[in-house]
Every structure is written in C-alpha cells, then in structure tokens.
Amino acid sequence: MRLLLMGLAMSSLGIAGCGPDIRAICEAEKTCEGGNDLDVEACVATEGVDADYADDIGCGDEYDAFIACIEPYLKCNEDASGGSCTTSSECGGGRCSGGSCVYAYYGVDSDDTDVCEAEVNALGRCK
Amino acid sequence: MIRHVLTGASVFLGFAVASFGCSSAQSVCQLICECQHCSDRTEEFTCAELEAQQASAEAYECGEKWEALLTCVEEKGTCNEKEADFTTRESGSCSDTQDIGGSCSTNADCQQGGGFPGNVTCSAGVCKVSVCTGSSSPCTSNDDCMGQGDDLCENEAEALENCIDAASGGAAPHF
C-alpha cells in the first residue's frame, strides 16, 4: 500500500524519481517537530491520496507545480509566539526560551508566505 | 504532527483524496452529501477528506477504531433537512433560559424592540429568552435545537483519537 501510494504520488509529480520526494518531506517534518515512523507513514499515506485526488479532478499538473515550487522553501522553523513560561514542561511539546514557549514547525518561513503565489492561484482556479 | 506542511497546504487549497471503491468512507460521504445537497465537486472533496483520514488512521494502525467511528456515523447520523446538515448529534431540547437583561413585570415588557429570536418571557422580574439545552442558541421549539444535543459517536471518536495519540510520537492529527 505504501509503495502504491508513493508510486502514485511520484507519478503524479510527472517525473518519477526526480520530483519532490514526499517521504523525504515527511521525514524532515518528523525530524523538525518530533514524531515516529508511524507519523511518517501517516504523512506519506495522506499525501499520496491528496495527489490522487488532484489527478482525479484534472488538477494533477497544477498540484505537481505547486509541490515542486514549495518544496525548496520548506524548512524547520521556530515560532516564539507561545505563552510565557519558566520551564519547558509548561510548553506542551515546545521548549521554554527567554520566558516564552517556542515551538518548532516544518513549513514555509513566515517571511516567505507569498512564495508560489502563482502556483497556488493556478491550483485554486483549477479546483 | 506531520500533516501540517503538505496537507496543510492541501486543505487550504481544498485538496485531499480520490476514489477507493465502495468503502465505508464513501458510504458516509454519500450520506452527508445527499443530506447537504453537495455539488459533484464538493462531494468529491468530502469523500476525499474522509479517505485521507482513513489512510492516516490505518497508517497509525487504528483502522478498526476508524471503521467503528464510520459505522456509528452511518448508523446514528441523521439529516437535519431544514438546515441541510448531517449530524451525529442528538436533537437538543428548547428548555433552558438565559437572562437578556431588562426588568419587566409582564412578557409584553420584554417584547419591546422586538425581533429577538426565541421565546422571550418575563420571569421573576427579568426578561429571559429560551435557549437550547447546553448551548446559548435562542429557540422557540425543539426543532430549533436539532444537532445541538449529545454526540452519539463521541465514544468512537474518542477511542480513535486515543488510538492515534498512543501510536504517534508527536502531535498527531485529530479528525
């Protein structure tokens, strides 16, 4: 099943073996935010069906373009906008730094939120 | 965790899964869409969301809990035809009241200004409006409280959530 989904995800990206590696993205998210192998499997499975769906509704190319565009911008970021704290145990999965809870998240940096706007719009129009 | 990046983007863009044959997820999404008069595209998306949740639950080895939840939704879900809303919540009861301020001696004193949704009455010198039990939604009859009672599938949803939480090493997605 996993291989099937991966295969579908990769083929939906057009260039099997050369397109975005969904598993690598899921692994990177685990490394950034914490998690285990089942989290990675769940991530891969979900993304596989997402890609399938895009294909089914005729938006596979737009989806592929979006993923290809966004992938280089994905990185491990920290959000320091959490509440005040004295120890990390008060931060529910985050860490306490400088009196505030800091949480790691894997995604696009807040300075890069406009990247891939064209791809996002194209995908939005397609759907 | 882990669903944030791509799925976050996917959900934002309205994407999820495809067709999986005649799964329980598909049966449920058809039920929902028959009730809610979905467009074809919305039905595809609704089914896709459920299929994505199923894929995730199975990856966490919680497929049995997922099936139990879907079976519950299928068996106990009802359609509020007035609102075109499919729900697993029981109909609530229009039997609570809430103070809306203003002193009064008769019900008529509470009608001034008019248009307040729900039954407005004068009780113990204070204007009150009838609301659905457990919520602050004004109502005039039990029909106004449909879908505002207990969730009949709460136990199954909680069992699934607990299963996924136990399997996940991070902040697993909650459905």
Tab-separated table of C-alpha atoms in Angstrom:
chain	number	residue	atom	x	y	z
A	1	MET	CA	0.000	0.000	0.000
A	2	ARG	CA	2.753	2.378	0.985
A	3	LEU	CA	4.639	1.708	-2.208
A	4	LEU	CA	1.485	2.101	-4.220
A	5	LEU	CA	0.790	5.474	-2.681
A	6	MET	CA	4.334	6.560	-3.107
A	7	GLY	CA	4.229	5.417	-6.687
A	8	LEU	CA	1.055	7.353	-7.292
A	9	ALA	CA	2.462	10.393	-5.609
A	10	MET	CA	5.607	10.248	-7.628
A	11	SER	CA	3.889	9.558	-10.895
A	12	SER	CA	1.523	12.411	-10.234
A	13	LEU	CA	4.549	14.621	-9.986
A	14	GLY	CA	5.318	13.743	-13.529
A	15	ILE	CA	8.936	12.724	-13.271
A	16	ALA	CA	9.180	9.562	-11.243
A	17	GLY	CA	12.372	9.592	-9.277
A	18	CYS	CA	13.077	13.263	-9.981
A	19	GLY	CA	10.099	15.063	-8.494
A	20	PRO	CA	9.573	16.066	-4.895
A	21	ASP	CA	10.176	13.193	-2.525
A	22	ILE	CA	7.104	13.095	-0.312
A	23	ARG	CA	8.683	10.620	2.062
A	24	ALA	CA	11.713	12.846	2.488
A	25	ILE	CA	9.457	15.780	3.258
A	26	CYS	CA	7.552	13.716	5.809
A	27	GLU	CA	10.809	12.533	7.370
A	28	ALA	CA	12.067	16.103	7.570
A	29	GLU	CA	8.890	17.144	9.318
A	30	LYS	CA	9.330	14.357	11.835
A	31	THR	CA	12.899	15.423	12.475
A	32	CYS	CA	11.808	19.003	12.978
A	33	GLU	CA	8.674	18.581	15.050
A	34	GLY	CA	9.229	15.206	16.613
A	35	GLY	CA	7.372	12.030	15.862
A	36	ASN	CA	7.914	8.399	14.996
A	37	ASP	CA	7.795	6.092	11.997
A	38	LEU	CA	4.013	5.828	12.122
A	39	ASP	CA	3.754	9.589	11.835
A	40	VAL	CA	5.816	9.368	8.689
A	41	GLU	CA	3.637	6.577	7.314
A	42	ALA	CA	0.514	8.584	8.036
A	43	CYS	CA	2.024	11.617	6.338
A	44	VAL	CA	3.028	9.658	3.250
A	45	ALA	CA	-0.326	7.912	3.011
A	46	THR	CA	-2.235	11.136	3.289
A	47	GLU	CA	-0.120	12.949	0.768
A	48	GLY	CA	-0.454	10.022	-1.601
A	49	VAL	CA	-4.197	10.261	-1.629
A	50	ASP	CA	-4.014	14.030	-1.920
A	51	ALA	CA	-2.027	13.641	-5.105
A	52	ASP	CA	-4.504	11.043	-6.336
A	53	TYR	CA	-7.366	13.374	-5.753
A	54	ALA	CA	-5.695	16.182	-7.621
A	55	ASP	CA	-5.200	13.840	-10.554
A	56	ASP	CA	-8.788	12.634	-10.405
A	57	ILE	CA	-10.240	16.094	-10.694
A	58	GLY	CA	-7.900	17.019	-13.525
A	59	CYS	CA	-5.579	19.240	-11.489
A	60	GLY	CA	-2.586	16.949	-11.344
A	61	ASP	CA	-0.316	19.302	-13.269
A	62	GLU	CA	-1.215	22.260	-11.069
A	63	TYR	CA	-0.718	20.178	-7.948
A	64	ASP	CA	2.650	18.967	-9.166
A	65	ALA	CA	3.708	22.510	-9.993
A	66	PHE	CA	2.695	23.674	-6.537
A	67	ILE	CA	4.586	20.902	-4.758
A	68	ALA	CA	7.663	21.410	-6.937
A	69	CYS	CA	7.599	25.128	-6.184
A	70	ILE	CA	7.024	24.914	-2.452
A	71	GLU	CA	9.454	22.106	-1.671
A	72	PRO	CA	12.647	24.218	-1.687
A	73	TYR	CA	11.088	26.637	0.778
A	74	LEU	CA	10.218	24.011	3.361
A	75	LYS	CA	12.426	24.097	6.414
A	76	CYS	CA	12.360	23.716	10.162
A	77	ASN	CA	11.237	26.983	11.723
A	78	GLU	CA	10.532	28.133	15.242
A	79	ASP	CA	7.514	30.028	16.398
A	80	ALA	CA	8.223	32.018	19.533
A	81	SER	CA	4.755	33.439	19.890
A	82	GLY	CA	3.746	30.945	22.569
A	83	GLY	CA	2.736	31.913	26.073
A	84	SER	CA	5.056	32.812	28.894
A	85	CYS	CA	6.842	30.045	30.757
A	86	THR	CA	9.517	29.271	33.267
A	87	THR	CA	10.285	25.677	32.205
A	88	SER	CA	9.797	23.640	29.023
A	89	SER	CA	7.380	21.338	30.815
A	90	GLU	CA	4.867	24.173	30.607
A	91	CYS	CA	5.080	24.304	26.815
A	92	GLY	CA	3.395	21.065	25.740
A	93	GLY	CA	5.902	19.795	23.217
A	94	GLY	CA	7.723	23.072	22.831
A	95	ARG	CA	10.633	24.468	24.773
A	96	CYS	CA	10.884	27.420	27.084
A	97	SER	CA	13.316	30.045	25.860
A	98	GLY	CA	13.669	33.561	27.208
A	99	GLY	CA	10.473	33.195	29.178
A	100	SER	CA	8.333	32.234	26.174
A	101	CYS	CA	7.259	28.893	24.750
A	102	VAL	CA	8.943	28.196	21.421
A	103	TYR	CA	7.530	25.608	19.020
A	104	ALA	CA	9.242	24.023	16.062
A	105	TYR	CA	7.250	23.676	12.859
A	106	TYR	CA	8.189	22.415	9.449
A	107	GLY	CA	6.931	24.570	6.642
A	108	VAL	CA	7.383	27.829	4.837
A	109	ASP	CA	9.040	30.602	6.825
A	110	SER	CA	6.756	33.459	7.751
A	111	ASP	CA	8.880	35.742	5.550
A	112	ASP	CA	8.177	33.527	2.548
A	113	THR	CA	4.412	33.287	2.732
A	114	ASP	CA	3.978	34.792	-0.736
A	115	VAL	CA	6.182	32.282	-2.482
A	116	CYS	CA	4.468	30.141	-5.081
A	117	GLU	CA	1.555	32.522	-5.294
A	118	ALA	CA	1.121	31.822	-8.987
A	119	GLU	CA	1.034	28.092	-8.374
A	120	VAL	CA	-1.401	28.497	-5.508
A	121	ASN	CA	-3.675	30.602	-7.679
A	122	ALA	CA	-3.463	28.184	-10.593
A	123	LEU	CA	-4.390	25.317	-8.319
A	124	GLY	CA	-7.214	27.310	-6.799
A	125	ARG	CA	-8.618	28.133	-10.237
A	126	CYS	CA	-8.379	24.532	-11.344
A	127	LYS	CA	-10.259	23.151	-8.396
B	1	MET	CA	2.209	16.358	13.547
B	2	ILE	CA	3.467	15.762	10.053
B	3	ARG	CA	0.342	16.524	8.140
B	4	HIS	CA	0.991	20.219	8.521
B	5	VAL	CA	3.156	21.004	5.573
B	6	LEU	CA	1.607	19.458	2.536
B	7	THR	CA	-1.743	18.549	3.924
B	8	GLY	CA	-1.980	21.972	5.459
B	9	ALA	CA	-1.450	23.396	2.045
B	10	SER	CA	-3.712	20.781	0.558
B	11	VAL	CA	-6.539	21.518	2.921
B	12	PHE	CA	-6.043	25.212	2.331
B	13	LEU	CA	-6.354	24.603	-1.351
B	14	GLY	CA	-9.160	22.183	-0.932
B	15	PHE	CA	-7.365	19.020	-1.749
B	16	ALA	CA	-7.386	15.542	-0.377
B	17	VAL	CA	-8.038	12.075	-1.747
B	18	ALA	CA	-9.625	10.126	-4.525
B	19	SER	CA	-11.940	7.224	-5.030
B	20	PHE	CA	-11.340	3.965	-3.235
B	21	GLY	CA	-14.186	1.853	-4.460
B	22	CYS	CA	-17.105	1.242	-2.128
B	23	SER	CA	-15.515	1.944	1.233
B	24	SER	CA	-17.312	2.912	4.404
B	25	ALA	CA	-15.866	6.388	3.950
B	26	GLN	CA	-17.555	6.597	0.590
B	27	SER	CA	-20.877	5.448	2.019
B	28	VAL	CA	-20.688	8.077	4.707
B	29	CYS	CA	-19.713	10.848	2.347
B	30	GLN	CA	-22.648	9.928	0.146
B	31	LEU	CA	-24.947	10.118	3.150
B	32	ILE	CA	-23.561	13.505	4.065
B	33	CYS	CA	-23.855	14.810	0.556
B	34	GLU	CA	-27.355	13.526	-0.013
B	35	CYS	CA	-28.354	15.490	3.055
B	36	GLN	CA	-26.329	18.581	2.357
B	37	HIS	CA	-27.020	18.699	-1.391
B	38	CYS	CA	-23.327	18.848	-2.268
B	39	SER	CA	-22.214	19.740	-5.754
B	40	ASP	CA	-20.278	16.995	-7.529
B	41	ARG	CA	-17.021	18.742	-6.738
B	42	THR	CA	-17.934	19.196	-3.084
B	43	GLU	CA	-18.905	15.544	-2.861
B	44	GLU	CA	-15.572	14.539	-4.339
B	45	PHE	CA	-13.823	16.710	-1.804
B	46	THR	CA	-15.903	15.442	1.109
B	47	CYS	CA	-15.163	11.841	0.125
B	48	ALA	CA	-11.529	12.731	-0.341
B	49	GLU	CA	-11.238	14.217	3.118
B	50	LEU	CA	-12.700	11.075	4.648
B	51	GLU	CA	-10.442	8.846	2.605
B	52	ALA	CA	-7.434	10.869	3.693
B	53	GLN	CA	-8.462	10.481	7.320
B	54	GLN	CA	-8.903	6.774	6.759
B	55	ALA	CA	-5.455	6.481	5.211
B	56	SER	CA	-3.988	8.288	8.183
B	57	ALA	CA	-5.875	6.165	10.733
B	58	GLU	CA	-4.736	2.989	9.001
B	59	ALA	CA	-1.148	4.200	8.967
B	60	TYR	CA	-1.382	4.565	12.731
B	61	GLU	CA	-2.805	1.026	12.876
B	62	CYS	CA	-6.092	2.388	14.116
B	63	GLY	CA	-8.180	1.153	11.204
B	64	GLU	CA	-10.600	-0.760	13.440
B	65	LYS	CA	-11.331	2.340	15.504
B	66	TRP	CA	-11.847	4.299	12.309
B	67	GLU	CA	-14.288	1.703	10.994
B	68	ALA	CA	-16.151	1.755	14.310
B	69	LEU	CA	-16.497	5.514	14.072
B	70	LEU	CA	-17.703	5.395	10.485
B	71	THR	CA	-20.164	2.632	11.292
B	72	CYS	CA	-21.509	4.768	14.102
B	73	VAL	CA	-21.814	7.784	11.833
B	74	GLU	CA	-23.573	5.674	9.229
B	75	GLU	CA	-25.992	4.128	11.709
B	76	LYS	CA	-26.658	7.046	14.025
B	77	GLY	CA	-26.156	10.079	11.864
B	78	THR	CA	-29.286	11.995	10.922
B	79	CYS	CA	-30.106	14.661	8.424
B	80	ASN	CA	-31.476	17.958	9.606
B	81	GLU	CA	-33.407	18.615	6.432
B	82	LYS	CA	-34.334	22.122	7.453
B	83	GLU	CA	-30.688	23.104	7.737
B	84	ALA	CA	-29.401	20.589	5.176
B	85	ASP	CA	-26.942	19.453	7.819
B	86	PHE	CA	-25.841	15.897	8.531
B	87	THR	CA	-25.053	15.322	12.175
B	88	THR	CA	-24.409	12.620	14.732
B	89	ARG	CA	-25.650	14.865	17.492
B	90	GLU	CA	-28.972	14.253	19.128
B	91	SER	CA	-31.644	16.850	18.877
B	92	GLY	CA	-31.325	19.254	21.750
B	93	SER	CA	-34.154	20.491	23.888
B	94	CYS	CA	-35.504	24.014	23.901
B	95	SER	CA	-35.854	24.041	27.656
B	96	ASP	CA	-33.231	26.372	29.110
B	97	THR	CA	-33.465	30.101	29.535
B	98	GLN	CA	-30.935	32.870	29.550
B	99	ASP	CA	-31.206	36.355	31.003
B	100	ILE	CA	-31.200	39.027	28.350
B	101	GLY	CA	-31.301	41.935	30.763
B	102	GLY	CA	-34.034	44.431	31.393
B	103	SER	CA	-36.530	44.428	34.199
B	104	CYS	CA	-40.128	43.525	33.480
B	105	SER	CA	-43.456	42.863	35.031
B	106	THR	CA	-45.146	41.152	32.068
B	107	ASN	CA	-43.997	39.308	28.959
B	108	ALA	CA	-45.000	42.293	26.890
B	109	ASP	CA	-42.315	44.360	28.615
B	110	CYS	CA	-39.723	42.041	27.076
B	111	GLN	CA	-41.045	42.311	23.553
B	112	GLN	CA	-40.102	45.938	23.126
B	113	GLY	CA	-37.632	46.319	20.343
B	114	GLY	CA	-38.982	43.022	19.039
B	115	GLY	CA	-37.271	40.596	16.759
B	116	PHE	CA	-35.344	38.773	19.434
B	117	PRO	CA	-35.029	35.206	18.213
B	118	GLY	CA	-36.575	32.707	20.575
B	119	ASN	CA	-39.354	32.846	23.135
B	120	VAL	CA	-38.884	35.892	25.308
B	121	THR	CA	-40.646	35.889	28.642
B	122	CYS	CA	-40.675	37.785	31.881
B	123	SER	CA	-39.614	35.648	34.797
B	124	ALA	CA	-39.000	36.873	38.333
B	125	GLY	CA	-38.847	40.435	37.059
B	126	VAL	CA	-36.160	39.727	34.459
B	127	CYS	CA	-36.525	39.217	30.691
B	128	LYS	CA	-35.368	35.801	29.612
B	129	VAL	CA	-35.077	34.054	26.290
B	130	SER	CA	-35.496	30.347	25.751
B	131	VAL	CA	-32.322	28.613	24.593
B	132	CYS	CA	-31.313	25.114	23.609
B	133	THR	CA	-30.042	22.992	26.477
B	134	GLY	CA	-26.301	23.062	26.613
B	135	SER	CA	-25.925	25.982	24.252
B	136	SER	CA	-26.865	29.617	24.130
B	137	SER	CA	-28.792	29.347	20.875
B	138	PRO	CA	-32.181	31.019	21.163
B	139	CYS	CA	-35.083	28.769	20.254
B	140	THR	CA	-38.820	28.585	20.058
B	141	SER	CA	-39.153	24.800	19.839
B	142	ASN	CA	-37.049	21.628	19.938
B	143	ASP	CA	-36.787	21.802	16.160
B	144	ASP	CA	-34.530	24.828	16.556
B	145	CYS	CA	-32.149	22.703	18.637
B	146	MET	CA	-31.521	19.929	16.161
B	147	GLY	CA	-27.923	18.803	16.194
B	148	GLN	CA	-27.188	20.531	19.471
B	149	GLY	CA	-27.540	17.569	21.821
B	150	ASP	CA	-25.031	14.885	22.753
B	151	ASP	CA	-22.791	13.453	20.054
B	152	LEU	CA	-23.904	9.869	19.584
B	153	CYS	CA	-20.495	8.883	18.221
B	154	GLU	CA	-18.433	10.670	20.840
B	155	ASN	CA	-17.127	7.431	22.346
B	156	GLU	CA	-15.997	6.106	18.982
B	157	ALA	CA	-14.342	9.408	18.075
B	158	GLU	CA	-12.549	9.487	21.403
B	159	ALA	CA	-11.387	5.885	21.005
B	160	LEU	CA	-9.933	6.738	17.600
B	161	GLU	CA	-8.246	9.841	18.935
B	162	ASN	CA	-6.740	7.908	21.833
B	163	CYS	CA	-5.511	5.185	19.488
B	164	ILE	CA	-3.792	7.693	17.231
B	165	ASP	CA	-2.357	9.651	20.144
B	166	ALA	CA	-0.919	6.449	21.574
B	167	ALA	CA	0.635	5.463	18.250
B	168	SER	CA	2.005	8.863	17.325
B	169	GLY	CA	5.314	10.139	18.512
B	170	GLY	CA	4.269	13.738	18.110
B	171	ALA	CA	1.203	15.834	17.811
B	172	ALA	CA	-0.883	13.533	15.658
B	173	PRO	CA	-3.670	14.928	13.522
B	174	HIS	CA	-7.078	14.996	15.154
B	175	PHE	CA	-10.090	14.421	12.965
